[in-house]
Tab-separated table of C-alpha atoms and ligand atoms in Angstrom:
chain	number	residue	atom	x	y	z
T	175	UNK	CA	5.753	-5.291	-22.475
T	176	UNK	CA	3.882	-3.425	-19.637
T	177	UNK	CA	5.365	-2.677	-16.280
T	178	UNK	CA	3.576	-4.315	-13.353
T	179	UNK	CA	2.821	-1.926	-10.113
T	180	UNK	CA	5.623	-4.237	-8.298
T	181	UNK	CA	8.296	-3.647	-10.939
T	182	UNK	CA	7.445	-0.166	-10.316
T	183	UNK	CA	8.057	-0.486	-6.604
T	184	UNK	CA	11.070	-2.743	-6.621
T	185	UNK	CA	12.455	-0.563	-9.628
T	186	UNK	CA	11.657	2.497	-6.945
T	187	UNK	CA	13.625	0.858	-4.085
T	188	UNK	CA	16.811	0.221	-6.425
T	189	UNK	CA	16.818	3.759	-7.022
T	190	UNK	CA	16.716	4.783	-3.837
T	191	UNK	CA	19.142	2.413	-2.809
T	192	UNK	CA	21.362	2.656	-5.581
T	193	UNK	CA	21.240	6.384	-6.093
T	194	UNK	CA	20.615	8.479	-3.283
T	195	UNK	CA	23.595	9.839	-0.423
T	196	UNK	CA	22.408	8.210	2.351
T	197	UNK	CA	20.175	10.678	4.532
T	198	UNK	CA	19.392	10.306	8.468
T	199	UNK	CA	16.534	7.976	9.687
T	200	UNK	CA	13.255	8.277	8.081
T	201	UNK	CA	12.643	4.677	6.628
T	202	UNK	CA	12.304	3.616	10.139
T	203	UNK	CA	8.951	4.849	10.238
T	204	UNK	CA	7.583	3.848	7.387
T	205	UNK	CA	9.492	0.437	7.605
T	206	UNK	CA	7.036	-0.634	11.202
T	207	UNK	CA	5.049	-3.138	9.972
T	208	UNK	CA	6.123	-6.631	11.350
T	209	UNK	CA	2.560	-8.272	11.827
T	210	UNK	CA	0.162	-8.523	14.124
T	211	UNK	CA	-0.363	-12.065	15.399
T	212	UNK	CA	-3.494	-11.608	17.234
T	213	UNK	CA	-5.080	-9.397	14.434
T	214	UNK	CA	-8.459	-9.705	13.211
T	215	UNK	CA	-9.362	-10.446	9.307
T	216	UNK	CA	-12.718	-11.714	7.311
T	217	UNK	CA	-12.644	-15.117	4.803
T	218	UNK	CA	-14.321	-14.493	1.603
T	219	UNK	CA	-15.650	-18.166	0.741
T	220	UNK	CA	-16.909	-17.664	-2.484
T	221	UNK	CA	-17.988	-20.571	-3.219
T	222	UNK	CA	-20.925	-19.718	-0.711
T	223	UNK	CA	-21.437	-15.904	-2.572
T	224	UNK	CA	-24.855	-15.681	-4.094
T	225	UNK	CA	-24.006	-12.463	-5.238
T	226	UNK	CA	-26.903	-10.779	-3.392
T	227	UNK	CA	-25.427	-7.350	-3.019
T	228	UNK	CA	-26.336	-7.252	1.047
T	229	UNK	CA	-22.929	-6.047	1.983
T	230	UNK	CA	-22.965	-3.397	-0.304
T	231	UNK	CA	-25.983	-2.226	1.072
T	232	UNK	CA	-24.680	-3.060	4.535
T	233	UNK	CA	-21.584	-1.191	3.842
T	234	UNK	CA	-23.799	2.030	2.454
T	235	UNK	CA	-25.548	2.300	5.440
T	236	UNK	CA	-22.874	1.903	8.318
T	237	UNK	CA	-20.267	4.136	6.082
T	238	UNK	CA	-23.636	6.451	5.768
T	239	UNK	CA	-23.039	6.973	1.806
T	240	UNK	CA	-25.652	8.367	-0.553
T	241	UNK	CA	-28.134	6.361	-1.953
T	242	UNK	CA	-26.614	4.811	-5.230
T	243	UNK	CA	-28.453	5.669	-8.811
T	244	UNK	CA	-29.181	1.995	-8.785
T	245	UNK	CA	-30.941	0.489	-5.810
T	246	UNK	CA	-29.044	-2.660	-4.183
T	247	UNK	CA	-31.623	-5.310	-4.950
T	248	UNK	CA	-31.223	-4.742	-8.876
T	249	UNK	CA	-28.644	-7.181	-9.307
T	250	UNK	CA	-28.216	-5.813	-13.132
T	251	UNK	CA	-24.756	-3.703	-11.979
T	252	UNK	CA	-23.418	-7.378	-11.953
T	253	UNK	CA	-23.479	-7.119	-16.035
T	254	UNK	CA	-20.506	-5.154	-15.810
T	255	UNK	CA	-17.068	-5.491	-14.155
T	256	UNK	CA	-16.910	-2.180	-10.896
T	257	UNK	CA	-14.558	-0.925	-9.357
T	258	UNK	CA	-14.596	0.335	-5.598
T	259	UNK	CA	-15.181	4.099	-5.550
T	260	UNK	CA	-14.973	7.025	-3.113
T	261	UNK	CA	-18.364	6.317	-2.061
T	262	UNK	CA	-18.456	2.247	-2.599
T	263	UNK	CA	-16.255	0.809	-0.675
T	264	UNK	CA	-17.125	-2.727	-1.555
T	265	UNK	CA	-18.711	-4.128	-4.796
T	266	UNK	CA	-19.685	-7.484	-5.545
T	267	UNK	CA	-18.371	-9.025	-8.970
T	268	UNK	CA	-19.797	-11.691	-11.166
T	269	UNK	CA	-17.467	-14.123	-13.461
T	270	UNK	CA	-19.065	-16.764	-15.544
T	271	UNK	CA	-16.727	-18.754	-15.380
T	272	UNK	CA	-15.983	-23.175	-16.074
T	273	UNK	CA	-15.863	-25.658	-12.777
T	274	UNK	CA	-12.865	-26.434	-11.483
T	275	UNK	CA	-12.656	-29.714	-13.748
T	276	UNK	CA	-13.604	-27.381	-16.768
T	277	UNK	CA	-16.954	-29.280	-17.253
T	278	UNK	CA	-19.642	-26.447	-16.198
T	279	UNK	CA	-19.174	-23.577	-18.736
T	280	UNK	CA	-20.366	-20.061	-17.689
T	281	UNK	CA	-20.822	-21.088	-13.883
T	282	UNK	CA	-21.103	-17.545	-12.185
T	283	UNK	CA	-18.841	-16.942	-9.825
T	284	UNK	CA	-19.669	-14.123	-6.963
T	285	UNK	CA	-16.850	-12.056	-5.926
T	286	UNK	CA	-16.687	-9.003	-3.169
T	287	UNK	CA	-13.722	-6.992	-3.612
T	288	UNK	CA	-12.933	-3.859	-1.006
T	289	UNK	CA	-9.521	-3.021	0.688
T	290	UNK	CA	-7.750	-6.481	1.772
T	291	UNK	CA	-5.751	-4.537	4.551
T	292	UNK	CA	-2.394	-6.070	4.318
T	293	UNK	CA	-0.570	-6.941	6.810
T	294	UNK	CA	2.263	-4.227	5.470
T	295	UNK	CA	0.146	-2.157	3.220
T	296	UNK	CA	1.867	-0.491	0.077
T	297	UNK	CA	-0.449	2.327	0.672
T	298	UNK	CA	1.171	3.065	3.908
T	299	UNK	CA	4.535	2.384	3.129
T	300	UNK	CA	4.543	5.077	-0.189
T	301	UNK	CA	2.445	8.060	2.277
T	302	UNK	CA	5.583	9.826	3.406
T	303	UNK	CA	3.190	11.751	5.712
T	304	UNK	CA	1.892	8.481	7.646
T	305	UNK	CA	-1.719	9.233	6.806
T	306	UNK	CA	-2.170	5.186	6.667
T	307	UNK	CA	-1.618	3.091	9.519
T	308	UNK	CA	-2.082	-0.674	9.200
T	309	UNK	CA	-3.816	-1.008	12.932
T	310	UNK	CA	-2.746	-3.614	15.682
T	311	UNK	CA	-6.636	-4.822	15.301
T	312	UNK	CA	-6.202	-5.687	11.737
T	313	UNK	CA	-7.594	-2.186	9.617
T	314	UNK	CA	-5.806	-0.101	7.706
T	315	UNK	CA	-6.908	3.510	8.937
T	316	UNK	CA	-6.486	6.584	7.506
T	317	UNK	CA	-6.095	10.124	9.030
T	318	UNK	CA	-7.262	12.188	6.461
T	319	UNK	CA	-5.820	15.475	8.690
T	320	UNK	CA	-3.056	14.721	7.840
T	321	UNK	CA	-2.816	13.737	4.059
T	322	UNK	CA	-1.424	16.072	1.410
T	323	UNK	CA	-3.099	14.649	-1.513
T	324	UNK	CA	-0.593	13.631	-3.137
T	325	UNK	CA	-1.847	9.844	-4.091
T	326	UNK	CA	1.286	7.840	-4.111
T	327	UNK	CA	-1.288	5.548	-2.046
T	328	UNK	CA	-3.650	4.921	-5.247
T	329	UNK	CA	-0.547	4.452	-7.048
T	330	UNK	CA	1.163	1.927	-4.802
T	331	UNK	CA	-1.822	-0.325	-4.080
T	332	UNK	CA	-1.256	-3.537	-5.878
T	333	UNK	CA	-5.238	-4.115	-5.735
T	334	UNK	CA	-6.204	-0.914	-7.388
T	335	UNK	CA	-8.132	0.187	-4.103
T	336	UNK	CA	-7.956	3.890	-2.617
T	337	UNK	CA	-9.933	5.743	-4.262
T	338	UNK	CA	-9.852	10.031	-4.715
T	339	UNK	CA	-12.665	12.221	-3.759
T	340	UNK	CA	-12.378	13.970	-7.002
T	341	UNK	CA	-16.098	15.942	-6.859
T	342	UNK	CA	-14.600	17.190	-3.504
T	343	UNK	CA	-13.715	20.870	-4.085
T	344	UNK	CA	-12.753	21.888	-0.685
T	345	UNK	CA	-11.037	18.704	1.034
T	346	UNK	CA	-10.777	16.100	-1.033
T	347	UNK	CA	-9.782	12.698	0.855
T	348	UNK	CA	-8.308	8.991	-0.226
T	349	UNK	CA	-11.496	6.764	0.423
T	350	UNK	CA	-11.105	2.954	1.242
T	351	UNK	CA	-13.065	0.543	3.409
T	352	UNK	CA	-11.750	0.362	6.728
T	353	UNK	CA	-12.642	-2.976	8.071
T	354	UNK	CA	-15.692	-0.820	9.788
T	355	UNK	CA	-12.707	0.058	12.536
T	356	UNK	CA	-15.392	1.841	14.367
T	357	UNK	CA	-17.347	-1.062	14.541
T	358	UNK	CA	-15.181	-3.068	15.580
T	359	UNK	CA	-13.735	-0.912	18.145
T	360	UNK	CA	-17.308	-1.157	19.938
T	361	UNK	CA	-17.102	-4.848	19.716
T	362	UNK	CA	-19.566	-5.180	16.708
T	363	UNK	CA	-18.468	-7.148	13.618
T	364	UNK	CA	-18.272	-5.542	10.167
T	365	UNK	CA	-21.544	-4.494	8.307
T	366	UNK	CA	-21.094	-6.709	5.489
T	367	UNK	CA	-20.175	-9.619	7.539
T	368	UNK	CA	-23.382	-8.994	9.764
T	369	UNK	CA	-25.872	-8.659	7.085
T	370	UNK	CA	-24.345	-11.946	4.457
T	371	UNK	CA	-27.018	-14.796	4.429
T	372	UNK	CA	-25.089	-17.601	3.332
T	373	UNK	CA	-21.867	-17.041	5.705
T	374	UNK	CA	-19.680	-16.351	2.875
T	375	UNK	CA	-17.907	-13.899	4.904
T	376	UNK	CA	-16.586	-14.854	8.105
T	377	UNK	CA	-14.794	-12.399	10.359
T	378	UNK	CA	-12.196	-13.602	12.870
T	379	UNK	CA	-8.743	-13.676	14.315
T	380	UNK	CA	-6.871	-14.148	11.015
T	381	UNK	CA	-4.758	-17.187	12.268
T	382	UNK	CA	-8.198	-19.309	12.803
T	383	UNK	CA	-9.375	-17.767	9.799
T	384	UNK	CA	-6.150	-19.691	8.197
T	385	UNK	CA	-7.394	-23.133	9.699
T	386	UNK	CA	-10.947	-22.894	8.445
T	387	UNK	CA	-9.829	-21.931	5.170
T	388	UNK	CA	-7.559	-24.842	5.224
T	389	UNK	CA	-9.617	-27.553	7.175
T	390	UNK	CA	-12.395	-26.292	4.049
T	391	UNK	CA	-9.492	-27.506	1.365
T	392	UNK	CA	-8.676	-30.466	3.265
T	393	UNK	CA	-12.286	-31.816	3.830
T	394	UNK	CA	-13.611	-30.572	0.376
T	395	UNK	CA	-10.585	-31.168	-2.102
T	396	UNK	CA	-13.187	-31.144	-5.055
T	397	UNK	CA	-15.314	-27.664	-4.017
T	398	UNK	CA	-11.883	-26.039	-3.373
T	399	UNK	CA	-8.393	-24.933	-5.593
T	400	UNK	CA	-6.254	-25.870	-3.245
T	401	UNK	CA	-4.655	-21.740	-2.374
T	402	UNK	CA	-6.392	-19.612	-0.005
T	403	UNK	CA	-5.642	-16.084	-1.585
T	404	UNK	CA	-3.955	-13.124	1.144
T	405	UNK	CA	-1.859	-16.102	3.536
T	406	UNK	CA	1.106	-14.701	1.626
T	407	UNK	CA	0.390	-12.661	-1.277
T	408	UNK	CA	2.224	-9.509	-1.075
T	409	UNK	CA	3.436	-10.288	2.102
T	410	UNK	CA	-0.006	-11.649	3.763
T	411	UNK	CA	-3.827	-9.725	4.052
T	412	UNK	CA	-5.739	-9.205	6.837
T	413	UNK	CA	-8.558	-10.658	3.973
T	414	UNK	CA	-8.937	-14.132	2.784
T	415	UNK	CA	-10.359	-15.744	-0.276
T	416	UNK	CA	-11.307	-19.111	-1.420
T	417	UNK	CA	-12.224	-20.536	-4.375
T	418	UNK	CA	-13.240	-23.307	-6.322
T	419	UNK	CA	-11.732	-21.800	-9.488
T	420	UNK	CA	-8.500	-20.329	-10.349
T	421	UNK	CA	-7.943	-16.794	-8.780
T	422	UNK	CA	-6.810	-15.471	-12.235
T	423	UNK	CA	-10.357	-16.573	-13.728
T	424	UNK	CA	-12.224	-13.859	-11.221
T	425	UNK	CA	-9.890	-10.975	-11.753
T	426	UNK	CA	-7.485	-11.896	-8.564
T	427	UNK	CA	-4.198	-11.484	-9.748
T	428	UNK	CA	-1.547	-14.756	-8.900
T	429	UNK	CA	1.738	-12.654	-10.081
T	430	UNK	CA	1.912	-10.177	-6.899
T	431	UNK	CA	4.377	-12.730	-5.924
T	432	UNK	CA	5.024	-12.811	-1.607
T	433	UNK	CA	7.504	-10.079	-0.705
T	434	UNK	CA	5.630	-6.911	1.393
T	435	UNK	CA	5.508	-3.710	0.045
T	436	UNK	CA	7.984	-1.967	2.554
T	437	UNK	CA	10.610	-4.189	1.572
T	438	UNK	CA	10.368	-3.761	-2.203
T	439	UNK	CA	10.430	0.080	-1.793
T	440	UNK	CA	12.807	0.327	1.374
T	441	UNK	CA	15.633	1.818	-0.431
T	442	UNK	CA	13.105	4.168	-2.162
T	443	UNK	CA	11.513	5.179	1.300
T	444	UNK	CA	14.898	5.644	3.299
T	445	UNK	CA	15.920	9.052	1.309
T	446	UNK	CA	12.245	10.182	1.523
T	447	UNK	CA	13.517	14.075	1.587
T	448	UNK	CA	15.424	13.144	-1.761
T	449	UNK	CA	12.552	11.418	-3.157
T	450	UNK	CA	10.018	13.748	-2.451
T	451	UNK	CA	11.456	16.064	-5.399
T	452	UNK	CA	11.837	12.949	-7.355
T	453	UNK	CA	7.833	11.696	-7.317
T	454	UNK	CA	7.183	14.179	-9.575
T	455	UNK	CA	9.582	12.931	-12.239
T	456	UNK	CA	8.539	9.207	-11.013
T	457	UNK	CA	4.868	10.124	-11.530
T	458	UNK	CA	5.035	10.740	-15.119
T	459	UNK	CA	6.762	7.602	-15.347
T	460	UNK	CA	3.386	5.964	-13.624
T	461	UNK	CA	1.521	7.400	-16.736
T	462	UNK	CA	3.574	5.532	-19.160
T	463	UNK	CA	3.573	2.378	-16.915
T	464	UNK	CA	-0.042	2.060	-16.622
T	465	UNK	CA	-0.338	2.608	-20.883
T	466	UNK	CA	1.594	0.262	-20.879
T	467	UNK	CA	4.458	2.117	-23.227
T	468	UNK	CA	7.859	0.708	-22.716
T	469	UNK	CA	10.100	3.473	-24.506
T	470	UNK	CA	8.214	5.819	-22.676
T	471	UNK	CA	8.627	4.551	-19.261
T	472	UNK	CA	12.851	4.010	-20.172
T	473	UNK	CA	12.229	7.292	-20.858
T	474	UNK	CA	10.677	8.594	-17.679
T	475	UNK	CA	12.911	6.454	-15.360
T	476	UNK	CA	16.297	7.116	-17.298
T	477	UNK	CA	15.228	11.106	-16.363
T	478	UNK	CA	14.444	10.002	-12.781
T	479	UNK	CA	17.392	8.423	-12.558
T	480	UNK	CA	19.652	10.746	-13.612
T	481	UNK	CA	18.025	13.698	-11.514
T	482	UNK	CA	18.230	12.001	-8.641
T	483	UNK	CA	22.017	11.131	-9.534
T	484	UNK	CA	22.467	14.613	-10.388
T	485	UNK	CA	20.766	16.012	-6.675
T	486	UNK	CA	23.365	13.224	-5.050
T	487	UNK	CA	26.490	14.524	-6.707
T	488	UNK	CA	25.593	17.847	-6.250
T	489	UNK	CA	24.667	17.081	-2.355
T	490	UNK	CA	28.117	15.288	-2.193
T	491	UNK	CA	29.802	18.511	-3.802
T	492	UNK	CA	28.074	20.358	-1.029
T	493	UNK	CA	29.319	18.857	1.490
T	494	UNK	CA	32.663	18.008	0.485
T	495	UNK	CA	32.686	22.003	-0.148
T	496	UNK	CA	31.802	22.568	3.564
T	497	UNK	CA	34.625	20.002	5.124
T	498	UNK	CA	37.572	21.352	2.879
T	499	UNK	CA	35.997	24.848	4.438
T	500	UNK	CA	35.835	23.605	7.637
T	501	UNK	CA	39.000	21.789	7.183
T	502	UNK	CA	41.147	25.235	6.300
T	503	UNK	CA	39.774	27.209	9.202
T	504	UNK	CA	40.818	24.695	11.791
T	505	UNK	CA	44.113	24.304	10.084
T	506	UNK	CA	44.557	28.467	10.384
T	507	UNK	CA	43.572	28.086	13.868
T	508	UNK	CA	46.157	25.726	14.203
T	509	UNK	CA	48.884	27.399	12.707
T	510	UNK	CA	47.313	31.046	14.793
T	511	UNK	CA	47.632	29.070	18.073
T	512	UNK	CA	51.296	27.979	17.207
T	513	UNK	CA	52.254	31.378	16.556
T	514	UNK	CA	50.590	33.132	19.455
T	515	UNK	CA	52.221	30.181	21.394
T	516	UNK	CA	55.713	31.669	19.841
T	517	UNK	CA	55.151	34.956	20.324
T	518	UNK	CA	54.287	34.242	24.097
T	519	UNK	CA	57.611	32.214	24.729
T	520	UNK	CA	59.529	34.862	23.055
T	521	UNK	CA	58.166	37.988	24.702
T	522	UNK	CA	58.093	35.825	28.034
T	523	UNK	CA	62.145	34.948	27.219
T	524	UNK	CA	62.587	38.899	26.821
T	525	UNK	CA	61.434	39.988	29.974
T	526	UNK	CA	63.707	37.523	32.089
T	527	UNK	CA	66.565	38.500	30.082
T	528	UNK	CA	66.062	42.343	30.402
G	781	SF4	S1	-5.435	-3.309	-0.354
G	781	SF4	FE1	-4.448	-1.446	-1.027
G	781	SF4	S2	-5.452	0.187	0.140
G	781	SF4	FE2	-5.900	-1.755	1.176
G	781	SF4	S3	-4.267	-1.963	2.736
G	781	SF4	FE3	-3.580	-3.069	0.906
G	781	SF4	S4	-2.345	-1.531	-0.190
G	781	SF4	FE4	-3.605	-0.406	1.287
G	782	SF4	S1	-15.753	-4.014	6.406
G	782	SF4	FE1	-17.169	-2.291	6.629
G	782	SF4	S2	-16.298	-0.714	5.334
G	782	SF4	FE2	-15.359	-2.657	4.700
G	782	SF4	S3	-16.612	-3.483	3.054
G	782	SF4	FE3	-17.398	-4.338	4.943
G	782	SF4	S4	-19.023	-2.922	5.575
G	782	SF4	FE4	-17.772	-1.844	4.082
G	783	SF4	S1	-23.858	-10.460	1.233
G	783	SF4	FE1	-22.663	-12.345	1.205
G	783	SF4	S2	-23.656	-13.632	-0.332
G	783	SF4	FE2	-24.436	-11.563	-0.640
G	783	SF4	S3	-23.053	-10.717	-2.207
G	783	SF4	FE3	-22.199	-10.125	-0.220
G	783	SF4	S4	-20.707	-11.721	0.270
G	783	SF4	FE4	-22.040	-12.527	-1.361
């Protein structure tokens, strides 16, 4: 049996709940995400995706990337399953897949996949340094002055998205599409959304983007599966998808289930001093989780546990240690006060007597 990302993360926040002393206040800031109503998102219809590659190009040119090995309008990249990378932020997927009643075999299917920017991104809740910020505007930024490298981010992300400048010697950085935030933040839309000819992206407040998505279902029962993907998974995205075929049959995964990131690793992310000597041990645990090897990953998360059991007790001896100490000296005060107090009455007695 393989472990999922989110058994990882709720596995994570048991630990730190169930394991840890409790330390002072620094889930609070990783814990800020409550939603933005008035945020801004894009709906994916792919059922309108002609595959076209546009918004890759679009997104090359406004992210001002290096020309790619293969030009955009050679639409044979689409043989093969991609990934985003630290210099493609979005790629565009084909699946040849049946209609929705199962009666058009090897239909393609056009899919653009980049950063969804939930609405209480895993990547931000796991960077213990806030280098991610899920924006009030709908992106999820990153401040690259202040990341350590570490890539808990990569790890966390339940879409397999951040991506590592690894031919970076100097200053490596987490690369991710950012909505085009400085784009928008001149009042332009996104590149990819600008450049699509068939308006199978749509960028808007997400809440209308909701009621198109669902006025498309309603009016089109037969063109649509009746789910528009990011309203809820993993606690909501600030991107949208619809579909006229299952979201498993284009490599969209249905198990995320609905609960955000930040609450499935709160525990996890309230003893963040603790934890932070525990990723390491937790990190070779990721290894064994993404090979899928169970024994291994027992392995790896027995050790966790136990270290970060061990770090508690000995934490709890510590201080225990310090109150008895504490404890003593204010009882020998005590007992030095009494006595001077003594001493006093009796050499005061004395005098009046002599
Ligand atoms: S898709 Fe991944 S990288 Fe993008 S906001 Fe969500 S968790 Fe972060
Ligand atoms: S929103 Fe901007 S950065 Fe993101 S995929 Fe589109 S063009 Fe690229
Ligand atoms: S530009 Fe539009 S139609 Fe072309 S591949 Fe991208 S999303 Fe699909």
């Amino acid at each position: 049996m393989s472990i999922s990302r989110r058994t990882f993360l709720s596995w994570l926040g048991a630990a730190g709940a169930g394991t840890l002393l409790p330390l002072k206040g620094h889930a609070a800031g990783n814990r800020q995400f409550d939603g933005y109503p008035e945020s801004m998102g894009v709906l994916h219809d792919t059922t309108f995706c002609i595959g076209c590659r546009s918004c890759e190009n679009a997104c090359n040119r406004v992210n001002e990337f290096p020309a790619p090995g293969v030009p955009f309008s050679d639409l044979s990249v689409l043989e093969k399953y991609r990934r985003t990378t630290s210099k493609t932020y979005t790629v565009v997927n084909r699946f040849d897949v049946k209609g929705k009643a199962g009666d058009q075999p090897g239909t393609p299917v056009f899919v653009k996949k980049q950063c969804n920017h939930c609405l209480e991104p895993a990547c931000a809740s796991a960077c213990f340094v806030k280098a991610f910020k899920k924006t009030k505007e709908g992106p999820v930024t990153y401040d690259a002055s202040v990341c350590v490298g570490c890539r808990y981010c990569m790890i966390a992300c339940p879409f397999e998205i951040p991506s590592y400048e690894y031919d970076e010697p100097f200053t490596p950085r987490v690369m991710k599409c950012t909505l085009c935030y400085p784009r928008l933040m001149e009042g332009l839309v996104p590149g990819c959304v600008e450049v699509c000819p068939t308006e199978a992206l749509t960028y808007g407040k997400r809440e209308n983007l909701l009621t198109i998505a669902r006025k498309r279902i309603q009016e089109y029962p037969d063109r649509y599966v009746s789910h528009i993907y990011g309203e809820h998974e993993m606690g909501g995205t600030s991107w949208l998808y619809l579909s006229g075929v299952p979201f498993t049959e284009i490599s969209m995964r249905e198990d995320l289930g609905n609960i955000s990131a930040p609450m499935l690793t709160s525990g996890a992310l309230s003893m963040v001093p603790m934890i932070a000597g525990l990723w390491p041990v937790l990190l070779a645990g990721i290894y064994a989780m993404t090979l899928g090897n169970q024994k291994q990953y027992d392995l790896e998360k027995n050790m966790a546990v136990k270290s970060s059991v061990e770090k508690a007790e000995s934490h709890a001896k510590e201080v225990l240690a310090q109150a008895l100490e504490k404890a003593k000296k204010a009882q020998q005060d005590a007992v030095k006060r009494e006595v001077d107090k003594a001493a006093k009455a009796i050499h005061q007695t004395t005098a009046e007597g002599e």
